[in-house]
Short mmCIF file of C-alpha atoms in Angstrom, two decimals:
data_model
loop_
_atom_site.label_atom_id
_atom_site.label_comp_id
_atom_site.label_asym_id
_atom_site.label_seq_id
_atom_site.Cartn_x
_atom_site.Cartn_y
_atom_site.Cartn_z
CA UNK A 1 99.74 63.01 86.67
CA UNK A 2 101.69 64.61 83.71
CA UNK A 3 99.24 62.79 80.78
CA UNK A 4 96.19 63.92 83.03
CA UNK A 5 97.62 67.80 83.04
CA UNK A 6 98.29 67.38 79.23
CA UNK A 7 94.69 66.00 78.82
CA UNK A 8 93.41 69.10 80.45
CA UNK A 9 95.30 71.49 78.73
CA UNK A 10 94.42 70.36 75.45
CA UNK A 11 90.58 70.46 76.71
CA UNK A 12 90.98 73.89 77.34
CA UNK A 13 93.01 75.56 74.59
CA UNK A 14 90.99 73.71 72.13
CA UNK A 15 87.66 74.91 73.07
CA UNK A 16 85.88 78.01 71.06
CA UNK A 17 85.71 80.25 74.29
CA UNK A 18 89.26 80.12 74.68
CA UNK A 19 90.29 80.50 70.98
CA UNK A 20 87.59 83.23 70.67
CA UNK A 21 89.02 85.10 74.09
CA UNK A 22 92.54 84.58 72.54
CA UNK A 23 92.08 86.46 69.33
CA UNK A 24 89.87 89.10 70.99
CA UNK A 25 92.75 89.64 73.50
CA UNK A 26 95.63 90.05 70.69
CA UNK A 27 93.23 92.60 69.07
CA UNK A 28 92.87 94.17 72.54
CA UNK A 29 96.76 93.82 73.58
CA UNK A 30 97.65 95.67 69.91
CA UNK A 31 95.21 98.31 70.88
CA UNK A 32 96.75 98.86 74.10
CA UNK A 33 100.15 99.15 72.19
CA UNK A 34 99.07 101.57 70.11
CA UNK A 35 97.46 103.76 72.21
CA UNK A 36 100.42 103.26 75.03
CA UNK A 37 103.23 103.57 72.94
CA UNK A 38 102.18 105.45 69.78
CA UNK A 39 99.98 107.76 70.82
CA UNK A 40 101.47 108.59 74.39
CA UNK A 41 102.87 111.94 75.17
CA UNK A 42 106.45 110.85 74.68
CA UNK A 43 105.34 108.84 71.06
CA UNK A 44 103.44 111.70 69.74
CA UNK A 45 105.73 114.08 70.74
CA UNK A 46 108.50 112.19 68.88
CA UNK A 47 106.63 111.62 65.66
CA UNK A 48 105.90 115.77 65.63
CA UNK A 49 109.45 116.38 66.61
CA UNK A 50 110.70 113.89 63.53
CA UNK A 51 108.33 116.46 61.01
CA UNK A 52 110.06 119.35 62.41
CA UNK A 53 113.53 118.01 61.95
CA UNK A 54 114.05 117.01 65.65
CA UNK A 55 114.73 113.00 65.26
CA UNK A 56 114.74 111.51 68.79
CA UNK A 57 114.93 114.96 70.73
CA UNK A 58 114.18 113.68 74.10
CA UNK A 59 116.53 110.27 73.69
CA UNK A 60 119.57 112.59 72.59
CA UNK A 61 119.20 115.20 75.28
CA UNK A 62 118.68 112.42 78.04
CA UNK A 63 121.82 110.73 76.55
CA UNK A 64 123.74 114.16 76.35
CA UNK A 65 123.28 114.68 80.32
CA UNK A 66 123.20 110.83 81.36
CA UNK A 67 125.07 110.24 84.76
CA UNK A 68 125.34 111.89 88.17
CA UNK A 69 122.40 113.75 89.28
CA UNK A 70 123.09 116.81 91.04
CA UNK A 71 122.70 120.60 91.24
CA UNK A 72 125.14 121.30 88.50
CA UNK A 73 123.41 118.23 85.90
CA UNK A 74 120.43 120.36 86.58
CA UNK A 75 121.79 123.84 85.35
CA UNK A 76 123.60 122.04 82.32
CA UNK A 77 120.32 120.76 81.27
CA UNK A 78 118.25 123.55 81.93
CA UNK A 79 120.70 126.02 80.28
CA UNK A 80 120.81 123.58 77.20
CA UNK A 81 116.86 123.49 77.13
CA UNK A 82 116.77 127.34 77.69
CA UNK A 83 119.00 128.01 74.80
CA UNK A 84 117.31 125.65 72.36
CA UNK A 85 113.76 127.31 73.17
CA UNK A 86 115.17 130.42 72.42
CA UNK A 87 116.85 129.55 69.06
CA UNK A 88 113.45 127.94 67.93
CA UNK A 89 111.39 130.74 69.38
CA UNK A 90 111.10 132.04 65.28
CA UNK A 91 109.36 128.73 64.02
CA UNK A 92 107.44 125.50 65.51
CA UNK A 93 108.68 124.75 68.92
CA UNK A 94 109.89 120.91 69.32
CA UNK A 95 108.91 119.09 72.56
CA UNK A 96 111.59 117.75 74.77
CA UNK A 97 110.02 116.14 77.08
CA UNK A 98 112.90 115.18 78.86
CA UNK A 99 113.76 118.77 80.00
CA UNK A 100 110.61 120.17 80.09
CA UNK A 101 109.49 117.63 83.10
CA UNK A 102 112.82 119.03 85.01
CA UNK A 103 112.18 122.63 84.03
CA UNK A 104 108.79 122.62 85.47
CA UNK A 105 110.26 120.94 88.39
CA UNK A 106 113.09 123.26 89.21
CA UNK A 107 112.03 126.60 87.62
CA UNK A 108 110.93 129.12 89.96
CA UNK A 109 107.21 129.20 90.67
CA UNK A 110 107.13 132.99 91.15
CA UNK A 111 107.93 133.40 87.68
CA UNK A 112 106.80 132.58 83.90
CA UNK A 113 110.39 131.92 82.48
CA UNK A 114 108.66 130.80 79.17
CA UNK A 115 106.97 134.03 78.78
CA UNK A 116 110.37 135.63 79.92
CA UNK A 117 112.41 134.12 76.97
CA UNK A 118 109.54 135.17 74.29
CA UNK A 119 110.01 138.62 75.78
CA UNK A 120 113.45 138.70 75.37
CA UNK A 121 113.66 137.41 72.15
CA UNK A 122 111.12 140.01 70.87
CA UNK A 123 113.95 142.56 72.11
CA UNK A 124 116.39 140.70 70.58
CA UNK A 125 117.97 140.00 73.63
CA UNK A 126 118.92 136.31 75.52
CA UNK A 127 117.73 135.27 78.98
CA UNK A 128 120.80 132.95 80.49
CA UNK A 129 120.52 130.49 83.13
CA UNK A 130 122.46 132.94 85.62
CA UNK A 131 119.37 135.22 85.64
CA UNK A 132 117.48 132.33 86.82
CA UNK A 133 117.56 131.15 90.43
CA UNK A 134 117.12 127.14 90.26
CA UNK A 135 115.33 125.64 93.20
CA UNK A 136 118.02 123.46 94.68
CA UNK A 137 117.70 119.56 94.47
CA UNK A 138 118.09 119.12 98.39
CA UNK A 139 114.68 121.77 99.05
CA UNK A 140 112.79 119.28 96.19
CA UNK A 141 113.68 116.57 98.71
CA UNK A 142 115.11 113.84 96.82
CA UNK A 143 116.14 110.74 98.57
CA UNK A 144 120.13 110.69 99.26
CA UNK A 145 122.17 107.45 99.28
CA UNK A 146 125.80 106.54 99.75
CA UNK A 147 125.94 106.83 95.79
CA UNK A 148 124.74 109.49 94.04
CA UNK A 149 121.48 109.02 92.18
CA UNK A 150 121.84 108.39 88.26
CA UNK A 151 119.75 110.33 85.40
CA UNK A 152 119.17 109.19 82.07
CA UNK A 153 116.29 108.56 80.02
CA UNK A 154 113.22 107.82 81.91
CA UNK A 155 109.97 108.92 79.88
CA UNK A 156 110.11 105.60 77.70
CA UNK A 157 109.82 103.72 81.26
CA UNK A 158 107.19 105.35 82.24
CA UNK A 159 104.88 104.57 79.39
CA UNK A 160 106.02 100.95 79.97
CA UNK A 161 105.15 100.93 83.23
CA UNK A 162 101.53 102.15 82.22
CA UNK A 163 101.47 99.92 79.41
CA UNK A 164 102.31 97.02 81.75
CA UNK A 165 99.24 98.16 83.97
CA UNK A 166 96.62 98.05 81.54
CA UNK A 167 98.01 94.55 80.26
CA UNK A 168 98.11 92.88 83.54
CA UNK A 169 94.22 94.06 83.43
CA UNK A 170 93.77 92.40 80.38
CA UNK A 171 95.71 89.06 81.38
CA UNK A 172 93.76 89.06 84.23
CA UNK A 173 90.44 89.03 82.21
CA UNK A 174 91.39 86.36 80.09
CA UNK A 175 92.32 83.90 83.08
CA UNK A 176 89.37 84.41 84.62
CA UNK A 177 87.16 83.72 81.10
CA UNK A 178 89.79 80.54 80.76
CA UNK A 179 89.62 79.41 84.88
CA UNK A 180 85.95 79.71 85.16
CA UNK A 181 85.38 76.79 82.64
CA UNK A 182 87.73 74.58 84.36
CA UNK A 183 85.01 72.94 86.74
CA UNK A 184 81.91 74.83 85.87
CA UNK A 185 81.94 73.36 82.27
CA UNK A 186 82.22 70.07 83.91
CA UNK A 187 79.06 70.40 86.12
CA UNK A 188 77.20 72.09 83.52
CA UNK A 189 77.35 69.14 81.33
CA UNK A 190 76.92 66.63 84.38
CA UNK A 191 80.56 65.19 83.58
CA UNK A 192 81.05 64.77 87.46
CA UNK A 193 78.94 62.07 87.59
CA UNK A 194 81.23 60.23 85.48
CA UNK A 195 84.32 61.84 86.65
CA UNK A 196 84.18 61.43 90.52
CA UNK A 197 83.44 57.88 90.45
CA UNK A 198 86.71 56.98 88.43
CA UNK A 199 89.99 56.12 90.34
CA UNK A 200 91.59 59.58 90.14
CA UNK A 201 88.54 61.65 89.88
CA UNK A 202 88.42 62.93 93.26
CA UNK A 203 92.30 62.99 93.62
CA UNK A 204 94.60 63.15 90.65
CA UNK A 205 92.43 64.51 88.38
CA UNK A 206 91.25 67.72 90.60
CA UNK A 207 94.97 68.42 91.40
CA UNK A 208 95.45 68.20 87.51
CA UNK A 209 92.89 70.68 86.83
CA UNK A 210 94.32 73.24 89.71
CA UNK A 211 97.79 72.47 87.94
CA UNK A 212 96.60 73.31 84.49
CA UNK A 213 94.70 76.38 84.85
CA UNK A 214 97.68 77.76 86.98
CA UNK A 215 100.40 76.90 84.35
CA UNK A 216 98.14 78.08 81.35
CA UNK A 217 97.55 81.36 83.54
CA UNK A 218 101.51 81.74 83.95
CA UNK A 219 102.00 80.90 80.50
CA UNK A 220 99.70 83.72 79.49
CA UNK A 221 101.41 86.05 81.68
CA UNK A 222 104.90 85.76 80.32
CA UNK A 223 103.83 85.60 76.84
CA UNK A 224 101.86 88.95 77.06
CA UNK A 225 104.40 90.88 79.18
CA UNK A 226 107.39 88.93 76.85
CA UNK A 227 105.52 90.67 73.64
CA UNK A 228 104.92 93.86 76.01
CA UNK A 229 108.95 94.25 76.75
CA UNK A 230 109.70 93.08 73.18
CA UNK A 231 107.71 95.53 71.61
CA UNK A 232 108.99 98.63 74.00
CA UNK A 233 112.72 97.75 73.09
CA UNK A 234 112.02 98.31 69.56
CA UNK A 235 109.93 100.89 69.95
CA UNK A 236 111.65 102.77 72.43
CA UNK A 237 115.54 102.64 71.51
CA UNK A 238 116.07 99.77 73.58
CA UNK A 239 117.52 99.82 77.14
CA UNK A 240 118.07 103.66 77.27
CA UNK A 241 117.83 104.69 80.66
CA UNK A 242 117.35 101.71 82.14
CA UNK A 243 119.99 102.26 85.11
CA UNK A 244 118.77 105.66 85.80
CA UNK A 245 117.57 106.31 89.43
CA UNK A 246 113.75 106.00 89.87
CA UNK A 247 113.84 109.16 91.82
CA UNK A 248 114.98 111.10 88.63
CA UNK A 249 111.93 110.15 87.05
CA UNK A 250 110.36 113.16 86.38
CA UNK A 251 107.18 111.73 85.10
CA UNK A 252 106.21 109.81 88.06
CA UNK A 253 107.72 112.29 90.58
CA UNK A 254 109.04 109.61 93.40
CA UNK A 255 111.66 112.18 94.31
CA UNK A 256 111.52 110.64 97.66
CA UNK A 257 111.46 107.00 97.00
CA UNK A 258 112.89 105.27 99.89
CA UNK A 259 114.81 102.69 97.95
CA UNK A 260 118.00 102.87 95.48
CA UNK A 261 116.31 101.02 92.56
CA UNK A 262 116.73 101.96 88.99
CA UNK A 263 113.91 101.39 86.52
CA UNK A 264 114.82 97.97 85.30
CA UNK A 265 114.48 96.68 88.88
CA UNK A 266 111.16 98.97 89.49
CA UNK A 267 110.13 97.01 86.54
CA UNK A 268 110.93 93.71 87.70
CA UNK A 269 109.17 94.46 91.19
CA UNK A 270 106.06 95.26 89.42
CA UNK A 271 106.25 92.05 87.32
CA UNK A 272 106.60 90.35 90.64
CA UNK A 273 103.56 91.89 92.19
CA UNK A 274 101.55 91.27 89.17
CA UNK A 275 102.52 87.65 89.11
CA UNK A 276 101.52 87.32 92.80
CA UNK A 277 98.52 88.93 92.13
CA UNK A 278 97.60 86.92 89.08
CA UNK A 279 98.05 84.04 91.25
CA UNK A 280 95.52 84.97 93.68
CA UNK A 281 92.90 85.67 90.87
CA UNK A 282 93.56 82.05 89.43
CA UNK A 283 92.96 80.80 93.11
CA UNK A 284 89.63 82.82 93.53
CA UNK A 285 88.43 82.06 90.00
CA UNK A 286 88.93 78.09 90.38
CA UNK A 287 86.94 78.16 93.93
CA UNK A 288 84.12 80.02 92.10
CA UNK A 289 84.21 77.59 89.05
CA UNK A 290 83.81 74.80 91.61
CA UNK A 291 80.51 76.63 93.18
CA UNK A 292 79.28 77.72 90.04
CA UNK A 293 76.57 75.64 87.95
CA UNK A 294 77.76 76.97 84.65
CA UNK A 295 80.56 78.38 83.21
CA UNK A 296 78.48 81.98 81.92
CA UNK A 297 77.62 82.37 85.98
CA UNK A 298 81.26 81.80 87.04
CA UNK A 299 82.26 84.01 84.34
CA UNK A 300 79.90 87.08 85.45
CA UNK A 301 80.64 86.62 89.38
CA UNK A 302 84.80 86.30 88.77
CA UNK A 303 84.86 89.19 86.56
CA UNK A 304 82.65 90.70 88.92
CA UNK A 305 84.61 90.45 92.21
CA UNK A 306 87.74 91.19 90.23
CA UNK A 307 86.28 94.85 89.27
CA UNK A 308 84.30 95.31 92.65
CA UNK A 309 87.36 96.63 94.58
CA UNK A 310 87.97 99.67 92.23
CA UNK A 311 84.59 100.83 92.73
CA UNK A 312 84.85 100.08 96.65
CA UNK A 313 87.90 102.17 96.73
CA UNK A 314 86.09 105.20 95.50
CA UNK A 315 83.66 104.85 98.58
CA UNK A 316 86.12 104.21 101.15
CA UNK A 317 88.57 106.76 100.62
CA UNK A 318 90.44 106.10 103.85
CA UNK A 319 90.33 103.93 107.18
CA UNK A 320 91.43 100.00 107.46
CA UNK A 321 89.14 99.09 104.86
CA UNK A 322 90.89 101.33 102.17
CA UNK A 323 94.10 99.83 102.91
CA UNK A 324 92.89 96.29 102.43
CA UNK A 325 91.20 97.41 99.37
CA UNK A 326 94.48 98.13 98.32
CA UNK A 327 95.78 94.73 98.60
CA UNK A 328 93.60 93.39 95.97
CA UNK A 329 94.55 92.68 92.14
CA UNK A 330 92.33 95.54 90.25
CA UNK A 331 93.93 98.17 92.78
CA UNK A 332 97.90 97.14 92.33
CA UNK A 333 97.75 97.45 88.27
CA UNK A 334 98.86 101.34 89.01
CA UNK A 335 102.41 101.31 89.46
CA UNK A 336 102.77 104.97 89.96
CA UNK A 337 99.84 104.68 92.49
CA UNK A 338 101.25 101.55 93.82
CA UNK A 339 104.89 102.86 94.71
CA UNK A 340 103.68 105.85 96.29
CA UNK A 341 101.31 104.21 98.73
CA UNK A 342 103.86 101.62 99.90
CA UNK A 343 106.32 104.05 100.11
CA UNK A 344 104.51 106.73 102.44
CA UNK A 345 105.31 106.75 105.53
CA UNK A 346 101.92 106.95 107.06
CA UNK A 347 100.08 105.90 104.33
CA UNK A 348 99.78 102.03 104.32
CA UNK A 349 100.27 99.26 107.18
CA UNK A 350 104.30 99.74 107.34
CA UNK A 351 106.30 102.70 107.68
CA UNK A 352 108.64 100.80 104.88
CA UNK A 353 108.22 99.75 101.48
CA UNK A 354 110.08 96.62 101.74
CA UNK A 355 107.62 95.55 104.57
CA UNK A 356 104.59 96.70 102.67
CA UNK A 357 105.84 95.05 99.60
CA UNK A 358 106.79 91.54 101.11
CA UNK A 359 103.24 91.63 103.21
CA UNK A 360 101.21 92.07 99.94
CA UNK A 361 103.03 89.42 97.94
CA UNK A 362 102.57 86.97 101.03
CA UNK A 363 98.78 87.84 101.24
CA UNK A 364 98.35 87.33 97.73
CA UNK A 365 99.78 83.85 97.73
CA UNK A 366 98.61 82.97 100.40
CA UNK A 367 94.76 83.58 99.08
CA UNK A 368 95.95 81.87 96.13
CA UNK A 369 97.08 78.53 98.28
CA UNK A 370 93.57 78.92 100.37
CA UNK A 371 91.34 79.10 97.92
CA UNK A 372 92.96 76.28 95.74
CA UNK A 373 92.77 74.12 98.93
CA UNK A 374 88.90 74.85 99.70
CA UNK A 375 88.33 73.99 95.92
CA UNK A 376 89.91 70.70 96.47
CA UNK A 377 88.15 70.30 99.49
CA UNK A 378 85.02 71.06 98.25
CA UNK A 379 85.07 68.85 95.04
CA UNK A 380 86.52 65.94 96.91
CA UNK A 381 83.51 65.93 99.06
CA UNK A 382 80.87 66.59 96.73
CA UNK A 383 77.76 65.27 96.31
CA UNK A 384 76.76 63.86 93.01
CA UNK A 385 72.97 64.24 91.86
#
């Protein structure tokens, strides 16, 4: 069996289609990194801040105030932010994304604090934090646990979550292109007439092809996400903020998320969900490849099936069908939406995030298993013309 898998693996990776798709994917991945990291709000602001003499401003502010998150922490962050804003009012203002998002959450909605700071400066006065009635944490609706929430650098992790979603779509398309050729290529070249009459043509050969496509897809997944995390690690100051509570991520605004998880745990959870989604894609793609007459038709059909639920969810915006569409891979790539939906008390199938998450994983894996079984049965009993 191992020798057959090696043979099938070599047959796939040596094709011009796979090599060409891989080269294009590398270029697309580079574009995702440039847009997702360098030209993101955080990346662009850091470059501009450096030009103004404020190198890694958001990081420094986050590290200065990292730790237990409470009303006093918020008060200190915003007191620092107000002081810096007024001190820099004479020139170009740097953009402190860490403090800015927190200010937008806790500044009173009936006052424009920024205009007040500018007006105070013109009068050679200073607006103090004591003159501002900040919104209490309790009123915002943050989840509370036995241990206090932790705040730290969060914007870098928000960017990682977004880029991870884009990388997943790229991986999915590459896997679809690769998996579509596994059986359809032999059908188009009429190789089935030879393969199915050999000793292991309808048993070990079929299983080896399924294993090969799955293993190759997993390898692509691991390499792509390994490169993504490596790029993130060196571009965004390592693991800063990894232990910050997901509730204190003021980009995502998941203040009432029901589980006590940090950014790194959420990242692992996203990868687990994407991995299960990928296995579902592999299973369905192989089934389509077994039915299709040519690799081209298999690619078109599989790609259409992958992207179709994204359009359908714009039509079916509520009800059971809407919930079912959110179980499909293309609608799970957006981590913010996924976390919000699964944690909503009445937004998904169950009232608890854990139950929704486990159910989704089980459905994705079950779909992979059923698809592989249908593929194997269909080809094992295929009629040779």
